[in-house]
Short mmCIF file of C-alpha atoms in Angstrom, two decimals:
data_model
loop_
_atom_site.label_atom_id
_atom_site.label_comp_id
_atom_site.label_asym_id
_atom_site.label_seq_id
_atom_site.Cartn_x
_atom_site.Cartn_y
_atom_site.Cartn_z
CA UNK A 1 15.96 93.15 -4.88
CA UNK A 2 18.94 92.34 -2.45
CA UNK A 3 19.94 88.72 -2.81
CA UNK A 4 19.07 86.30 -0.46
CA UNK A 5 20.92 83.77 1.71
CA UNK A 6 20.42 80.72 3.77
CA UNK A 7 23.00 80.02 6.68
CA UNK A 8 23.07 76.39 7.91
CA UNK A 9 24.12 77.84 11.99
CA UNK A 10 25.89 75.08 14.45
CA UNK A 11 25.17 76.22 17.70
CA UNK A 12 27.69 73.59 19.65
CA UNK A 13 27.15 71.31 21.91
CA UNK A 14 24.34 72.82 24.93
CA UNK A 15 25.70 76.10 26.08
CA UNK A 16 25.56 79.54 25.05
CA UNK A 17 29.71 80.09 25.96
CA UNK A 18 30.42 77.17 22.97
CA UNK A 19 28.49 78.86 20.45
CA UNK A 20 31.20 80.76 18.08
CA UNK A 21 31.52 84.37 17.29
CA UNK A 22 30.77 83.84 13.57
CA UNK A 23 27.60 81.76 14.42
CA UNK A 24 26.31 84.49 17.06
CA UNK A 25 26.97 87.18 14.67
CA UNK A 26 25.03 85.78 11.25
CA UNK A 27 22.60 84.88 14.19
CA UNK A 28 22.59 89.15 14.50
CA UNK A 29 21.64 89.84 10.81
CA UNK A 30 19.10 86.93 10.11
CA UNK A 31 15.58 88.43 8.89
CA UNK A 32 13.78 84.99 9.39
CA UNK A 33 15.47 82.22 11.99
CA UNK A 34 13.92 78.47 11.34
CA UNK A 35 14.32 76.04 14.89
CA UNK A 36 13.99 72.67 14.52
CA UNK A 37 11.73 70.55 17.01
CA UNK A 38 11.22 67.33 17.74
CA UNK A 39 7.36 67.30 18.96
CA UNK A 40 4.53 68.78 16.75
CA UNK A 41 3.91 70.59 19.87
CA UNK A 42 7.25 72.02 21.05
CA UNK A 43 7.40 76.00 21.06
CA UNK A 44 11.25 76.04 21.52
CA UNK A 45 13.93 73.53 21.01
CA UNK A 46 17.49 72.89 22.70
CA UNK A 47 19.20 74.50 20.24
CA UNK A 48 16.77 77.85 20.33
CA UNK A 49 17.47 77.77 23.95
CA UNK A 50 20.94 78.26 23.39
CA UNK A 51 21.07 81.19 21.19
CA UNK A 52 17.90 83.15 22.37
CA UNK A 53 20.24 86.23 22.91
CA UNK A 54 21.83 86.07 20.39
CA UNK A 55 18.76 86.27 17.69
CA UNK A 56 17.96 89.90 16.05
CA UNK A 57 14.88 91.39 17.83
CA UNK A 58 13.28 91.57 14.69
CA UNK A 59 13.85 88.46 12.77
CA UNK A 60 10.91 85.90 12.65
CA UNK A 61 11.49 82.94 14.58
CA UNK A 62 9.58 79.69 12.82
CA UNK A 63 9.70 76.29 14.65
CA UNK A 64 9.99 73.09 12.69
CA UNK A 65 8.33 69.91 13.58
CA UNK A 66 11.04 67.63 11.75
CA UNK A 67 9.29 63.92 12.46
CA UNK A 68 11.70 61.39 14.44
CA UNK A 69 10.31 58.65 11.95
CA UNK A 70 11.26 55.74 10.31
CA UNK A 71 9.29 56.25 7.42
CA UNK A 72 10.90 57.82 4.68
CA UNK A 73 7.90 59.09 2.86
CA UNK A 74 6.51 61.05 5.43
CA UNK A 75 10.33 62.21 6.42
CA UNK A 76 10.85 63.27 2.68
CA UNK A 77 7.75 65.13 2.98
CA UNK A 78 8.02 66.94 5.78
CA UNK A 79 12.10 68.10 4.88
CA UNK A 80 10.51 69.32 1.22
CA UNK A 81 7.36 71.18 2.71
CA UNK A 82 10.03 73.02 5.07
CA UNK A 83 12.78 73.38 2.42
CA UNK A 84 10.50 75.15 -0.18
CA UNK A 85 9.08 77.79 2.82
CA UNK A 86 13.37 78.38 2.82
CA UNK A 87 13.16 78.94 -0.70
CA UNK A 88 10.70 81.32 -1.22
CA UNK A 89 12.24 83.28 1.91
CA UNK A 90 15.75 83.40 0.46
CA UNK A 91 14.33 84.52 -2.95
CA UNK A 92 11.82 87.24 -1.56
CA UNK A 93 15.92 88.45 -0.70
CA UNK A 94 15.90 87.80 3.24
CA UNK A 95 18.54 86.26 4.56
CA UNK A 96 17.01 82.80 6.44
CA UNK A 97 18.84 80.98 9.23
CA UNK A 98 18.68 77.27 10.42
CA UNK A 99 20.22 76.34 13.74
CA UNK A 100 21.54 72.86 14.56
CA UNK A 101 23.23 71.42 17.67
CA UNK A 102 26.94 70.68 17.38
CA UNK A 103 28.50 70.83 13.69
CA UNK A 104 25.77 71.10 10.58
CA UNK A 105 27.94 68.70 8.91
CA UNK A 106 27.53 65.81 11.63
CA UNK A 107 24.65 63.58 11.71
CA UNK A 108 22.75 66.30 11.37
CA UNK A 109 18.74 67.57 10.32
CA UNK A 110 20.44 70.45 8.21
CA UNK A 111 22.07 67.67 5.60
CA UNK A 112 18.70 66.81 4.34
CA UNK A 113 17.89 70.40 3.61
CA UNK A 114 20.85 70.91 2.20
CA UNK A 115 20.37 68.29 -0.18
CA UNK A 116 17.14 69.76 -1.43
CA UNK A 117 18.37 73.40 -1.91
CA UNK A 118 21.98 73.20 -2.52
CA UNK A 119 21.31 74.05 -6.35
CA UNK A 120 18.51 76.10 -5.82
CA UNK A 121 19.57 79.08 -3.32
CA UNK A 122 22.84 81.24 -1.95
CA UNK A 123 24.01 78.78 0.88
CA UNK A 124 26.30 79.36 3.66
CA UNK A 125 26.97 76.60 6.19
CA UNK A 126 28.75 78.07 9.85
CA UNK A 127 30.09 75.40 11.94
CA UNK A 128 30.04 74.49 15.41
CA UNK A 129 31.54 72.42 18.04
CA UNK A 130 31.02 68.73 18.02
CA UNK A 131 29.79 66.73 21.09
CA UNK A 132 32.89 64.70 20.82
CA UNK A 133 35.36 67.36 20.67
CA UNK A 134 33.64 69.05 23.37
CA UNK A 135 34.06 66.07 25.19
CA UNK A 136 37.40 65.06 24.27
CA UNK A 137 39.15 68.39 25.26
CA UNK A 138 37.00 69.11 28.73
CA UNK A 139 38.68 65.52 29.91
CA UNK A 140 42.21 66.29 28.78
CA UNK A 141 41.37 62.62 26.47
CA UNK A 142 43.20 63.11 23.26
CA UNK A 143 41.60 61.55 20.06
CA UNK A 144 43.73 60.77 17.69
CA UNK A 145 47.52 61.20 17.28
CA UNK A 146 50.29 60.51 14.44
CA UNK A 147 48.99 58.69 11.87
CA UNK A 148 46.56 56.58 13.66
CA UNK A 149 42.64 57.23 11.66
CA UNK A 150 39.99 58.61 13.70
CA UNK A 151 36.74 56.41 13.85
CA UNK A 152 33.21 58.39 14.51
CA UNK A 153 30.23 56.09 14.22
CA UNK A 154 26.52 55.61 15.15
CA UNK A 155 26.00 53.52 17.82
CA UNK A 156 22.77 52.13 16.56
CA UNK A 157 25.03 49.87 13.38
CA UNK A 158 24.31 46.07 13.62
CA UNK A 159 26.48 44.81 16.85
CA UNK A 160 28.94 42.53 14.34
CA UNK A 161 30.19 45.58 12.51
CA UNK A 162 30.37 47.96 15.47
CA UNK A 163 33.15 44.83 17.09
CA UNK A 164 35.23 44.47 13.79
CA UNK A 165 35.13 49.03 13.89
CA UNK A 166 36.03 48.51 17.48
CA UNK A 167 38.47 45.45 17.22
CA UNK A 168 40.60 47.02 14.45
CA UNK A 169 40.77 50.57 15.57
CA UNK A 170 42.57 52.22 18.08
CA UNK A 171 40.78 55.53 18.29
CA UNK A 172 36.59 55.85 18.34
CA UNK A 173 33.91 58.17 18.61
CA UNK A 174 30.89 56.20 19.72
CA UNK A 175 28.11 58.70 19.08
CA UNK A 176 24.30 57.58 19.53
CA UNK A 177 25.00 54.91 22.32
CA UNK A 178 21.71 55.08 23.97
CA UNK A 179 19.50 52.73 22.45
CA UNK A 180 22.23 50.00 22.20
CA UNK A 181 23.54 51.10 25.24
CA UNK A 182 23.85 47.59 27.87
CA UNK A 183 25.43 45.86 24.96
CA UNK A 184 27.78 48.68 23.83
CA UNK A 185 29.26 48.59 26.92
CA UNK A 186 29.30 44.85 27.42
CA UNK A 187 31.58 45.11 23.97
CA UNK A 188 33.90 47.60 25.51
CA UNK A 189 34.41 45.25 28.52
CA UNK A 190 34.76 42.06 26.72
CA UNK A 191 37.92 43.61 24.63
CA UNK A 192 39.25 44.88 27.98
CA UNK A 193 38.91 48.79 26.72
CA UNK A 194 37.41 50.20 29.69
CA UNK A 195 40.77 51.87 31.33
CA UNK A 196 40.80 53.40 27.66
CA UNK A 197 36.89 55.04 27.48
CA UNK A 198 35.07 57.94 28.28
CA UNK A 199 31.53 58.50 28.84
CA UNK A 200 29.65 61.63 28.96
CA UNK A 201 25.98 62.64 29.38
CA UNK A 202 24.78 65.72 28.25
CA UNK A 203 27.89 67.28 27.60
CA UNK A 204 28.42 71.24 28.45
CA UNK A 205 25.39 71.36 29.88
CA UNK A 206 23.96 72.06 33.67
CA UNK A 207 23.60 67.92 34.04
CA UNK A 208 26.50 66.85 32.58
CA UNK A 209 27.91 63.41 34.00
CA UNK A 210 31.18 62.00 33.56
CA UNK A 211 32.17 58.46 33.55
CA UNK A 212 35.13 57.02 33.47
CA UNK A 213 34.61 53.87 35.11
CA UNK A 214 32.16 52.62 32.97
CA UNK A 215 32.69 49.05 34.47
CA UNK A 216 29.48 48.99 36.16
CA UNK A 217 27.76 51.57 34.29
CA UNK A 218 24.27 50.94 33.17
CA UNK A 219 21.58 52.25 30.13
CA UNK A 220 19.63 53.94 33.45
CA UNK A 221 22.34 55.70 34.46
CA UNK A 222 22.50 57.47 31.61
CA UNK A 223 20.50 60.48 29.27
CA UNK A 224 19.99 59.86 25.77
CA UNK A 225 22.40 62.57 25.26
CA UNK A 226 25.24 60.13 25.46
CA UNK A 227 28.97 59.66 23.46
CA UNK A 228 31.41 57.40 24.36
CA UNK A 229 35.49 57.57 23.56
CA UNK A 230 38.01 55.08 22.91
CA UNK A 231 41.49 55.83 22.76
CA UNK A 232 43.69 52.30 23.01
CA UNK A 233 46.72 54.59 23.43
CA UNK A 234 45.60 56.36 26.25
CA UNK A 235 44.75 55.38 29.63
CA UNK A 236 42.19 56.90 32.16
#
């Protein structure tokens, strides 16, 4: 029997142009394809929507119901039920995709299945374009220069930690900013960093919005879909 393999796929950040040639050609060979959603009763996901061209006419497409919970019984349960299905897949010798917005290696769904199978099955992991970098280079907003450390954090940290991260470092990556999002920006304003961040919505995609006065900027104004960048040493 051939031998198997699982590809971990980043699909980039909400348009078919940023997905790379390497991910849309394993997308090409894939005998089963598995697409995460985030509703029991969703029959196609962003990230399906992005690469529905690129898929083999013949592979099996499976969508995932991966629970946005905070219980971590029902989470483990749900990533194990779907990791073993991978399993027996990659050892019946087909080769079993898993597609993930942005980078498989950021924040992502994929980390918890690759925990799971990492010792069990052939694994290759293709990455993709960040939200941040996406971001970053369609504002001309550099990152990070010299030897200055880049910062990339979850929004969602206790507000204390996320001002020392934001107090002692010059350049930041402010990913998950909706849910804190009034008080975020309140932060930014009260160290006098808003001629230094960036705000997107939705970046890449059709309703993308760009802020860069964020002075009167408000959680409404805004998709969930949101990042925010810092750079200290480099002005809007």
């Amino acid at each position: 029997m051939e031998q198997g393999m699982f590809y971990g796929i980043g699909v980039g950040v909400g348009s078919m142009d940023a997905v790379t040639k390497k991910a849309s050609d394993t997308l090409n060979i894939l005998d089963v394809l598995y697409v995460p959603a985030a509703k029991k009763d969703d029959s196609s996901s962003t990230a399906h929507e992005i690469i529905k061209s690129f898929i083999n006419s013949t592979a099996v497409v499976k969508d995932k119901h991966f629970p946005m919970s905070y219980n971590t019984e029902e989470l483990k349960n749900s990533w194990q039920t779907i990791a073993d299905e991978i399993e027996q897949d990659v050892k019946e010798g087909k080769k079993v995709g898993f597609v993930t917005i942005g980078d498989p290696m950021v924040y992502s769904t994929y980390i918890y299945l690759l925990k799971i199978l990492k010792h069990k099955i052939n694994i290759t992991t293709i990455p993709g374009i960040t939200s941040f970098l996406d971001i970053a280079s369609r504002n001309n907003f550099p990152l990070v220069e010299g030897e200055d450390p880049l910062l990339v954090i979850p929004a969602t940290m206790d507000t204390d930690k996320l001002k020392s991260y934001i107090r002692s470092e010059s350049s930041i990556v402010l990913m998950k900013v909706y849910r804190n999002f009034d008080a975020i920006i309140d932060l930014i304003l009260s160290e006098k960093l808003e001629h230094c961040s960036l705000a997107v919505s939705n970046s890449s995609k059709e309703d993308e919005r760009v802020y860069k006065n964020i002075r009167d900027l408000k959680k409404e104004d805004v998709s969930y879909f949101t990042t925010i960048l810092i750079n200290k040493k480099w002005e809007i």
